[in-house]
CSV table of C-alpha atoms and ligand atoms in Angstrom, one decimal:
chain,number,residue,atom,x,y,z
A,1,MET,CA,19.8,18.4,-15.7
A,2,ALA,CA,18.8,21.9,-14.7
A,3,ILE,CA,18.0,22.5,-11.0
A,4,LYS,CA,15.7,25.3,-10.2
A,5,ALA,CA,13.9,26.4,-7.1
A,6,GLN,CA,10.1,25.7,-7.2
A,7,PRO,CA,7.5,26.2,-4.6
A,8,LEU,CA,6.8,22.9,-2.9
A,9,SER,CA,3.6,21.3,-3.6
A,10,ASN,CA,2.0,18.8,-1.3
A,11,ASP,CA,-1.4,18.7,-2.9
A,12,ILE,CA,-0.8,15.5,-4.9
A,13,ALA,CA,-1.7,13.3,-1.9
A,14,GLN,CA,-5.0,14.9,-1.0
A,15,SER,CA,-6.9,13.0,-3.7
A,16,GLY,CA,-8.8,10.7,-1.3
A,17,SER,CA,-7.2,7.5,-2.7
A,18,ASN,CA,-7.0,4.6,-0.3
A,19,GLN,CA,-3.2,4.0,-0.9
A,20,SER,CA,-1.2,3.5,2.3
A,21,SER,CA,-0.2,6.9,3.7
A,22,MET,CA,3.5,6.0,3.4
A,23,LEU,CA,3.1,5.5,-0.3
A,24,VAL,CA,1.1,8.7,-0.6
A,25,ALA,CA,3.8,10.6,1.2
A,26,ALA,CA,6.6,9.0,-0.7
A,27,MET,CA,4.9,9.7,-4.1
A,28,ALA,CA,4.1,13.3,-3.2
A,29,GLN,CA,7.7,13.9,-2.1
A,30,LEU,CA,8.9,12.3,-5.3
A,31,GLU,CA,6.7,14.6,-7.3
A,32,ASN,CA,8.2,17.6,-5.4
A,33,ALA,CA,11.7,16.4,-6.4
A,34,PHE,CA,10.6,15.9,-10.0
A,35,GLU,CA,9.3,19.5,-10.2
A,36,TRP,CA,12.3,20.9,-8.5
A,37,LEU,CA,14.7,19.1,-10.9
A,38,GLU,CA,12.5,19.9,-13.9
A,39,LEU,CA,12.8,16.2,-14.9
A,40,GLU,CA,11.6,15.0,-18.2
A,41,GLU,CA,8.2,13.3,-18.1
A,42,GLY,CA,9.3,9.9,-19.4
A,43,VAL,CA,11.9,9.5,-16.7
A,44,ARG,CA,9.4,10.6,-14.1
A,45,GLU,CA,7.1,7.9,-15.4
A,46,ILE,CA,9.8,5.3,-15.0
A,47,ILE,CA,10.7,6.3,-11.4
A,48,ARG,CA,7.0,6.4,-10.3
A,49,GLN,CA,6.6,2.7,-11.0
A,50,SER,CA,8.2,-0.4,-9.5
A,51,GLU,CA,10.2,-2.3,-12.0
A,52,ARG,CA,8.9,-5.6,-10.9
A,53,GLU,CA,6.4,-6.8,-8.3
A,54,LEU,CA,6.0,-10.4,-7.1
A,55,THR,CA,3.1,-11.5,-4.8
A,56,VAL,CA,3.3,-15.1,-3.4
A,57,SER,CA,1.0,-17.3,-1.4
A,58,ILE,CA,3.1,-19.1,1.1
A,59,PRO,CA,1.6,-22.3,2.6
A,60,ILE,CA,3.2,-23.7,5.7
A,61,GLN,CA,2.4,-26.6,8.0
A,62,ARG,CA,1.7,-25.4,11.6
A,63,ASP,CA,3.2,-27.4,14.5
A,64,ASP,CA,-0.3,-29.0,15.1
A,65,GLY,CA,-0.5,-30.2,11.5
A,66,ARG,CA,-2.9,-27.6,10.1
A,67,ILE,CA,-2.0,-25.7,6.9
A,68,ASN,CA,-2.0,-21.9,6.9
A,69,VAL,CA,-1.3,-19.7,3.8
A,70,PHE,CA,0.4,-16.3,4.2
A,71,THR,CA,0.8,-13.6,1.6
A,72,GLY,CA,4.3,-12.4,0.8
A,73,TYR,CA,5.8,-9.8,-1.5
A,74,ARG,CA,9.0,-8.8,-3.1
A,75,VAL,CA,9.0,-5.5,-5.0
A,76,GLN,CA,12.0,-4.2,-7.0
A,77,HIS,CA,11.6,-0.5,-7.5
A,78,SER,CA,14.7,0.2,-9.5
A,79,SER,CA,17.9,-1.5,-10.7
A,80,ALA,CA,19.1,1.5,-12.7
A,81,ARG,CA,22.1,2.1,-10.4
A,82,GLY,CA,22.9,-1.5,-9.5
A,83,PRO,CA,21.4,-4.6,-8.0
A,84,CYS,CA,18.1,-4.1,-6.1
A,85,LYS,CA,18.7,-3.9,-2.4
A,86,GLY,CA,16.4,-3.9,0.6
A,87,GLY,CA,15.1,-5.7,3.7
A,88,ILE,CA,12.3,-8.1,4.4
A,89,ARG,CA,9.7,-7.4,7.1
A,90,TYR,CA,7.3,-9.7,8.9
A,91,HIS,CA,4.3,-7.7,10.2
A,92,VAL,CA,0.5,-7.9,10.1
A,93,ASN,CA,0.2,-4.5,8.3
A,94,VAL,CA,2.4,-5.6,5.3
A,95,ASP,CA,0.6,-5.1,2.0
A,96,LEU,CA,1.6,-4.4,-1.5
A,97,ASP,CA,1.4,-0.6,-1.2
A,98,GLU,CA,3.6,-0.5,1.9
A,99,VAL,CA,6.2,-2.7,0.2
A,100,ARG,CA,6.1,-0.5,-2.9
A,101,ALA,CA,6.7,2.6,-0.8
A,102,LEU,CA,9.5,1.0,1.1
A,103,ALA,CA,11.1,-0.3,-2.1
A,104,LEU,CA,11.1,3.3,-3.5
A,105,LEU,CA,12.6,4.6,-0.3
A,106,MET,CA,15.4,2.0,-0.7
A,107,SER,CA,16.2,3.3,-4.2
A,108,LEU,CA,16.5,6.8,-2.9
A,109,LYS,CA,18.5,5.7,0.2
A,110,SER,CA,21.0,3.8,-1.9
A,111,ALA,CA,21.4,6.9,-4.1
A,112,VAL,CA,21.7,9.3,-1.2
A,113,ALA,CA,24.5,7.2,0.2
A,114,ARG,CA,26.1,6.8,-3.3
A,115,LEU,CA,25.9,3.0,-3.0
A,116,PRO,CA,26.0,1.0,-6.3
A,117,PHE,CA,22.5,-0.4,-5.6
A,118,GLY,CA,18.9,0.1,-6.6
A,119,GLY,CA,16.0,-0.4,-4.3
A,120,ALA,CA,13.7,-3.3,-3.3
A,121,LYS,CA,11.7,-4.5,-0.3
A,122,GLY,CA,9.9,-7.6,0.7
A,123,GLY,CA,7.6,-8.7,3.4
A,124,ILE,CA,5.1,-11.2,4.7
A,125,ALA,CA,1.7,-10.2,6.2
A,126,VAL,CA,2.1,-12.2,9.5
A,127,ASP,CA,2.3,-11.6,13.2
A,128,PRO,CA,5.6,-13.4,13.8
A,129,THR,CA,4.9,-13.7,17.6
A,130,SER,CA,2.0,-16.0,16.7
A,131,LEU,CA,4.4,-18.6,15.2
A,132,SER,CA,6.8,-20.9,16.8
A,133,ALA,CA,10.5,-20.8,15.8
A,134,ALA,CA,10.0,-23.9,13.7
A,135,GLU,CA,7.0,-22.4,12.0
A,136,LEU,CA,8.9,-19.2,11.3
A,137,GLU,CA,11.7,-21.2,9.8
A,138,ARG,CA,9.3,-23.0,7.5
A,139,LEU,CA,7.7,-19.7,6.5
A,140,THR,CA,11.0,-18.1,5.7
A,141,ARG,CA,12.3,-21.1,3.7
A,142,ARG,CA,9.1,-21.4,1.7
A,143,TYR,CA,9.0,-17.6,1.0
A,144,ALA,CA,12.7,-17.7,0.0
A,145,ALA,CA,12.0,-20.5,-2.5
A,146,MET,CA,9.1,-18.7,-3.9
A,147,ILE,CA,10.8,-15.3,-4.5
A,148,ARG,CA,14.1,-17.0,-5.6
A,149,PRO,CA,13.5,-16.5,-9.3
A,150,ILE,CA,14.0,-12.7,-8.9
A,151,LEU,CA,16.8,-12.8,-6.3
A,152,GLY,CA,20.5,-12.9,-6.9
A,153,ALA,CA,23.8,-11.4,-5.7
A,154,LYS,CA,23.9,-9.3,-8.8
A,155,ARG,CA,20.1,-8.9,-9.1
A,156,ASP,CA,18.4,-8.4,-5.7
A,157,ILE,CA,19.9,-8.8,-2.3
A,158,PRO,CA,17.6,-9.0,0.8
A,159,ALA,CA,18.4,-8.0,4.3
A,160,PRO,CA,16.6,-7.8,7.7
A,161,ASP,CA,13.9,-5.3,8.5
A,162,VAL,CA,11.1,-5.1,11.0
A,163,ASN,CA,10.8,-8.4,12.9
A,164,THR,CA,13.5,-10.2,10.9
A,165,ASN,CA,17.1,-10.7,12.0
A,166,PRO,CA,20.4,-12.5,11.3
A,167,GLN,CA,18.7,-15.9,11.9
A,168,THR,CA,16.0,-15.1,9.3
A,169,MET,CA,18.8,-14.3,6.8
A,170,ALA,CA,20.7,-17.5,7.7
A,171,TRP,CA,17.5,-19.6,6.8
A,172,LEU,CA,17.0,-17.5,3.6
A,173,MET,CA,20.6,-17.9,2.6
A,174,ASP,CA,20.7,-21.6,3.4
A,175,THR,CA,17.5,-22.3,1.4
A,176,LEU,CA,18.9,-20.5,-1.7
A,177,ALA,CA,22.3,-22.2,-1.3
A,178,MET,CA,20.5,-25.6,-1.3
A,179,PHE,CA,19.0,-24.8,-4.7
A,180,GLN,CA,22.3,-23.6,-6.0
A,181,GLY,CA,24.4,-26.4,-4.7
A,182,HIS,CA,27.0,-24.3,-3.1
A,183,ASN,CA,27.4,-21.6,-0.4
A,184,LEU,CA,26.0,-18.2,-1.4
A,185,PRO,CA,26.9,-15.7,1.3
A,186,GLU,CA,26.5,-12.7,-1.0
A,187,ILE,CA,22.9,-13.4,-1.8
A,188,THR,CA,21.8,-11.7,1.4
A,189,THR,CA,23.2,-9.3,4.0
A,190,GLY,CA,22.6,-9.0,7.7
A,191,LYS,CA,23.7,-12.6,8.2
A,192,PRO,CA,25.3,-14.0,11.3
A,193,LEU,CA,29.1,-13.5,11.4
A,194,SER,CA,29.7,-17.3,11.1
A,195,LEU,CA,28.0,-17.3,7.7
A,196,GLY,CA,29.8,-14.3,6.2
A,197,GLY,CA,28.0,-11.5,8.0
A,198,SER,CA,29.9,-8.3,8.7
A,199,HIS,CA,31.1,-7.0,12.0
A,200,GLY,CA,29.0,-4.0,12.9
A,201,ARG,CA,26.0,-4.8,10.7
A,202,THR,CA,23.5,-5.3,13.6
A,203,GLU,CA,24.3,-2.0,15.2
A,204,ALA,CA,24.8,-0.2,11.9
A,205,THR,CA,21.3,1.4,11.4
A,206,GLY,CA,21.3,2.7,15.0
A,207,ARG,CA,24.9,3.9,14.7
A,208,GLY,CA,24.0,5.7,11.5
A,209,VAL,CA,21.0,7.3,13.3
A,210,ALA,CA,23.4,8.4,16.0
A,211,ILE,CA,25.9,9.8,13.5
A,212,ALA,CA,23.1,11.7,11.7
A,213,THR,CA,22.0,13.1,15.1
A,214,ILE,CA,25.5,14.4,15.9
A,215,GLU,CA,25.9,15.9,12.5
A,216,ILE,CA,22.7,17.9,12.7
A,217,LEU,CA,23.5,19.1,16.2
A,218,LYS,CA,27.0,20.2,14.9
A,219,ARG,CA,25.5,22.1,12.0
A,220,LEU,CA,23.1,23.9,14.3
A,221,GLY,CA,26.0,24.8,16.7
A,222,ARG,CA,24.7,22.6,19.5
A,223,ASN,CA,26.9,20.6,21.9
A,224,PRO,CA,25.8,16.9,21.8
A,225,LYS,CA,26.8,16.5,25.5
A,226,GLY,CA,23.7,16.7,27.6
A,227,THR,CA,21.4,17.1,24.6
A,228,GLU,CA,18.0,15.7,25.7
A,229,ILE,CA,16.7,13.0,23.4
A,230,ALA,CA,13.5,10.9,23.3
A,231,ILE,CA,13.5,7.7,21.2
A,232,GLN,CA,10.3,6.0,20.1
A,233,GLY,CA,11.1,2.3,19.5
A,234,PHE,CA,13.5,0.1,21.4
A,235,GLY,CA,14.2,-2.5,18.8
A,236,ASN,CA,17.4,-2.9,16.8
A,237,VAL,CA,17.5,0.7,15.6
A,238,GLY,CA,16.3,2.5,18.7
A,239,SER,CA,18.3,0.5,21.3
A,240,HIS,CA,21.6,0.9,19.4
A,241,ALA,CA,21.0,4.6,18.7
A,242,ALA,CA,20.3,5.1,22.4
A,243,SER,CA,23.4,3.3,23.6
A,244,ILE,CA,25.7,4.9,21.1
A,245,LEU,CA,24.3,8.4,21.7
A,246,SER,CA,24.6,8.1,25.5
A,247,GLU,CA,27.9,6.1,25.8
A,248,GLU,CA,29.9,7.7,23.0
A,249,PHE,CA,28.5,11.2,22.8
A,250,GLN,CA,27.2,11.8,26.3
A,251,CYS,CA,23.7,12.7,25.1
A,252,LYS,CA,21.0,12.5,27.7
A,253,ILE,CA,18.4,9.9,26.7
A,254,VAL,CA,15.3,11.0,28.7
A,255,ALA,CA,12.7,8.7,27.2
A,256,ILE,CA,12.4,5.5,25.3
A,257,SER,CA,9.4,3.3,24.4
A,258,ASP,CA,8.3,0.1,22.8
A,259,GLU,CA,5.0,-1.3,21.8
A,260,SER,CA,4.1,-1.7,25.5
A,261,GLY,CA,4.6,2.0,26.3
A,262,GLY,CA,7.5,4.2,27.4
A,263,ILE,CA,9.6,5.3,30.3
A,264,TYR,CA,10.8,8.9,31.1
A,265,SER,CA,13.3,10.4,33.4
A,266,GLN,CA,14.1,14.1,33.4
A,267,SER,CA,17.6,13.4,34.7
A,268,GLY,CA,18.3,10.8,32.0
A,269,LEU,CA,17.9,7.0,31.7
A,270,ASP,CA,20.7,4.5,32.4
A,271,VAL,CA,20.5,3.2,28.8
A,272,THR,CA,23.5,0.8,29.3
A,273,LYS,CA,21.7,-0.9,32.2
A,274,ILE,CA,18.4,-1.2,30.4
A,275,VAL,CA,20.0,-2.6,27.2
A,276,GLN,CA,21.9,-5.2,29.4
A,277,GLN,CA,18.5,-6.3,30.9
A,278,PHE,CA,16.9,-6.6,27.5
A,279,LYS,CA,19.9,-8.6,26.1
A,280,ALA,CA,19.6,-10.9,29.1
A,281,HIS,CA,15.9,-11.4,28.7
A,282,PRO,CA,14.9,-11.6,25.0
A,283,GLY,CA,11.2,-10.7,24.5
A,284,LEU,CA,11.2,-8.4,27.5
A,285,LEU,CA,8.9,-5.4,27.1
A,286,LEU,CA,9.4,-2.0,28.8
A,287,SER,CA,6.1,-2.6,30.7
A,288,ASP,CA,7.7,-5.6,32.3
A,289,TYR,CA,10.8,-3.6,33.3
A,290,GLN,CA,10.6,-3.1,37.0
A,291,ILE,CA,13.1,-0.6,38.5
A,292,ASP,CA,12.6,2.8,40.2
A,293,GLY,CA,13.7,6.2,38.9
A,294,PHE,CA,11.4,6.9,36.0
A,295,ASP,CA,7.8,7.7,35.1
A,296,ARG,CA,5.7,5.6,32.8
A,297,ILE,CA,4.5,7.4,29.6
A,298,SER,CA,2.6,6.4,26.5
A,299,ASN,CA,4.0,6.4,23.0
A,300,ASP,CA,1.8,9.4,22.2
A,301,GLU,CA,3.2,11.3,25.2
A,302,LEU,CA,6.8,10.5,24.2
A,303,LEU,CA,6.4,12.1,20.9
A,304,VAL,CA,5.4,15.5,22.4
A,305,LEU,CA,7.9,15.6,25.2
A,306,ASP,CA,9.9,18.8,25.8
A,307,VAL,CA,13.2,17.5,24.4
A,308,ASP,CA,15.9,18.8,22.0
A,309,VAL,CA,15.8,15.8,19.7
A,310,LEU,CA,13.0,13.3,18.9
A,311,ILE,CA,14.0,10.0,17.2
A,312,PRO,CA,11.0,8.0,15.9
A,313,ALA,CA,12.6,4.6,15.4
A,314,ALA,CA,9.5,2.3,15.5
A,315,MET,CA,7.0,2.1,12.6
A,316,GLU,CA,5.6,4.3,9.9
A,317,ASP,CA,2.9,7.0,10.3
A,318,GLN,CA,3.7,8.0,13.9
A,319,ILE,CA,4.0,11.8,13.4
A,320,THR,CA,0.6,12.8,12.0
A,321,VAL,CA,-1.8,15.8,11.8
A,322,ARG,CA,-2.9,14.7,15.3
A,323,ASN,CA,0.4,15.5,17.0
A,324,ALA,CA,2.7,17.4,14.5
A,325,ASP,CA,1.5,20.8,16.0
A,326,GLN,CA,2.4,19.7,19.6
A,327,ILE,CA,5.9,18.4,18.9
A,328,VAL,CA,8.3,20.4,21.0
A,329,ALA,CA,11.6,19.0,19.7
A,330,GLN,CA,13.2,21.3,17.2
A,331,ILE,CA,15.1,18.3,15.6
A,332,ILE,CA,13.6,15.1,14.4
A,333,VAL,CA,15.9,12.3,13.2
A,334,GLU,CA,13.9,9.6,11.4
A,335,GLY,CA,15.2,6.2,12.5
A,336,ALA,CA,12.2,4.4,11.1
A,337,ASN,CA,11.1,4.4,7.5
A,338,GLY,CA,8.2,6.7,6.8
A,339,PRO,CA,7.4,7.8,10.4
A,340,THR,CA,6.1,11.2,9.3
A,341,THR,CA,2.9,11.5,7.2
A,342,LEU,CA,2.8,14.0,4.3
A,343,GLU,CA,0.5,16.5,6.1
A,344,ALA,CA,2.6,16.3,9.3
A,345,ASP,CA,5.7,16.9,7.3
A,346,ARG,CA,4.2,20.1,5.9
A,347,ILE,CA,3.3,21.2,9.4
A,348,LEU,CA,6.8,20.6,10.7
A,349,ARG,CA,8.3,22.5,7.8
A,350,GLU,CA,6.0,25.4,8.5
A,351,ARG,CA,7.2,25.3,12.1
A,352,SER,CA,10.8,25.2,11.0
A,353,VAL,CA,11.5,21.9,12.7
A,354,HIS,CA,14.7,20.3,11.3
A,355,VAL,CA,13.8,16.9,10.0
A,356,VAL,CA,16.6,14.6,9.1
A,357,PRO,CA,14.7,12.3,6.6
A,358,ASP,CA,14.7,8.5,6.8
A,359,VAL,CA,16.5,8.1,3.4
A,360,LEU,CA,19.5,9.8,5.1
A,361,ALA,CA,19.1,9.2,8.8
A,362,ASN,CA,18.6,5.4,8.7
A,363,ALA,CA,21.0,4.7,5.7
A,364,GLY,CA,23.6,3.2,8.1
A,365,GLY,CA,22.0,-0.2,7.7
A,366,VAL,CA,22.2,-0.4,4.0
A,367,ILE,CA,25.6,1.2,3.9
A,368,CYS,CA,26.9,-1.6,6.2
A,369,SER,CA,25.0,-4.1,4.0
A,370,TYR,CA,27.0,-2.8,1.1
A,371,PHE,CA,30.2,-3.4,3.1
A,372,GLU,CA,29.0,-7.0,3.9
A,373,TRP,CA,28.3,-7.7,0.2
A,374,VAL,CA,31.7,-6.4,-0.8
A,375,GLN,CA,33.4,-8.5,1.9
A,376,ASP,CA,31.4,-11.6,0.8
A,377,ARG,CA,32.3,-11.1,-2.9
A,378,GLN,CA,35.9,-10.7,-2.0
A,379,MET,CA,36.0,-13.4,0.7
A,380,TYR,CA,38.1,-10.9,2.6
A,381,PHE,CA,36.7,-9.7,5.9
A,382,TRP,CA,37.3,-6.5,7.8
A,383,ASP,CA,37.4,-5.9,11.6
A,384,LEU,CA,34.9,-3.9,13.5
A,385,GLU,CA,37.0,-0.8,13.7
A,386,GLU,CA,37.4,-0.7,9.9
A,387,VAL,CA,33.6,-1.1,9.4
A,388,ARG,CA,32.8,1.6,11.9
A,389,SER,CA,35.3,4.1,10.5
A,390,LYS,CA,34.0,3.4,6.9
A,391,LEU,CA,30.4,3.8,8.1
A,392,LEU,CA,31.2,7.1,9.8
A,393,MET,CA,32.8,8.4,6.6
A,394,ALA,CA,30.0,7.3,4.4
A,395,MET,CA,27.3,8.7,6.7
A,396,GLN,CA,29.1,12.0,7.1
A,397,LYS,CA,29.6,12.4,3.4
A,398,ALA,CA,25.9,11.7,2.6
A,399,PHE,CA,24.9,14.1,5.4
A,400,GLU,CA,27.2,16.8,4.1
A,401,GLU,CA,25.9,16.5,0.5
A,402,VAL,CA,22.3,16.7,1.6
A,403,TRP,CA,23.0,19.6,4.0
A,404,ALA,CA,24.9,21.5,1.3
A,405,MET,CA,22.1,20.9,-1.2
A,406,ALA,CA,19.5,22.1,1.3
A,407,ASP,CA,21.6,25.1,2.4
A,408,GLU,CA,22.5,26.3,-1.1
A,409,ASN,CA,18.9,26.1,-2.4
A,410,LYS,CA,17.0,26.9,0.8
A,411,LEU,CA,15.3,23.6,0.9
A,412,ASP,CA,14.2,21.4,3.8
A,413,MET,CA,16.4,18.3,4.2
A,414,ARG,CA,13.8,15.9,2.9
A,415,THR,CA,13.3,17.7,-0.4
A,416,ALA,CA,17.1,18.1,-0.7
A,417,ALA,CA,17.7,14.3,-0.1
A,418,TYR,CA,14.9,13.3,-2.5
A,419,SER,CA,16.2,15.7,-5.2
A,420,LEU,CA,19.8,14.5,-4.9
A,421,ALA,CA,18.7,10.9,-5.0
A,422,VAL,CA,16.2,11.3,-7.8
A,423,GLN,CA,18.8,13.1,-9.8
A,424,ARG,CA,21.2,10.2,-9.4
A,425,VAL,CA,18.6,7.6,-10.3
A,426,ALA,CA,17.4,9.7,-13.3
A,427,GLU,CA,21.0,10.1,-14.5
A,428,ALA,CA,21.6,6.4,-14.5
A,429,ILE,CA,18.3,5.8,-16.4
A,430,GLN,CA,19.1,8.4,-19.0
A,431,GLN,CA,22.7,7.3,-19.5
A,432,ARG,CA,21.7,3.6,-19.9
A,433,GLY,CA,18.9,4.5,-22.4
A,434,LEU,CA,16.1,2.1,-23.1
A,435,PHE,CA,16.4,-1.5,-24.1
A,436,PRO,CA,15.7,-2.6,-26.8
B,1,LIG,N1,16.0,-2.8,6.2
B,1,LIG,C1,17.0,-1.8,6.2
B,1,LIG,C2,16.5,-0.5,5.6
B,1,LIG,O1,15.3,-0.2,5.5
B,1,LIG,C3,18.3,-2.3,5.5
B,1,LIG,C4,18.2,-2.7,4.1
B,1,LIG,C5,19.4,-3.4,3.6
B,1,LIG,O2,20.4,-3.4,4.3
B,1,LIG,O3,19.4,-3.8,2.5
B,1,LIG,O4,17.3,0.4,5.3
């Protein structure tokens, strides 16, 4: 496949369609990669579409006896390079377009990291905080049963995503195992350790974000020690990235936030202490966190702080035309999926801000999911140090390949990552040929 430099085009998305902005951005960036690779039209057409999309109506009985019906999805974007792989999220904003975009990102993420997986995503449009634990369990089990026809350890392997966790995966795995009649650890990843989960899986996305941050700092000749970092989002990704960057690399985390707002300290936050508090009090929000030594800021203020590195690790569409011009950080490491809209991405590129794109920066989660799947299939388990060292190697390798591609061809890292990934997916499609 010939690779030739082309001017980047971001016009595709300005057509006024009402697709989700994440899907618009992902599709436009995909088109950039197609053009750049001079990919044949037929293969473009295959990659533009999801392979399979399933929408389900999930009825559950509430604790008070009422019945509510929720809408769920599982979208398989591509199985060209291996079984489809991707998380399941519970959020009110989940819809088919969002899940489509996220499934596409998973195909690219697996390809960037050279994992033998394709891409998928699932989700339920629900506010999980409005359900009791028993209701959430019933919702998860019914959803698992309804998407079961398209799942499988060699077909499609779910994992946690926004508002889902090892407990969700345990319910999902147990439900599928009940149908099967035997234990099925390899049907999902991100499980509790006691059910065949992997050491290091919970921290893996945050650790991968930390590794990506250190790699970009090294490439730009910056010393990580004392580097000022603001992190939007203090869930699984943001909190682990914050701890690892401050404890293992002596970075200065000056601001963090969650849905309730943020906190800022010019001299650096004691992340270890904050994380301990959050572990001791599940459900705690930063607005409830009472201790002196910091200023309260909003999520919008956090994004435009005068820091070296900004890590958006919350939800999609956070860096937009409204704030892209005001962002001071010269480095952005995308911990969340799709945090930057298409137009904002163009503005950041024009301003020469270094953006480590989501398909590379947050690949640590799916890399460790791959390790979990391998361990489950072999029934042979690794210790934490082995997982961490393999994750470090995999992240560094993926980073180096994207960096080299960007550097040699004078591309931004997102176009480089998309092009590498699309090239790998396209090659698999071309080599397999069409059935029948
Ligand atoms: N939900 C994570 C992601 O977006 C992990 C997916 C997986 O491990 O399959 O990358």
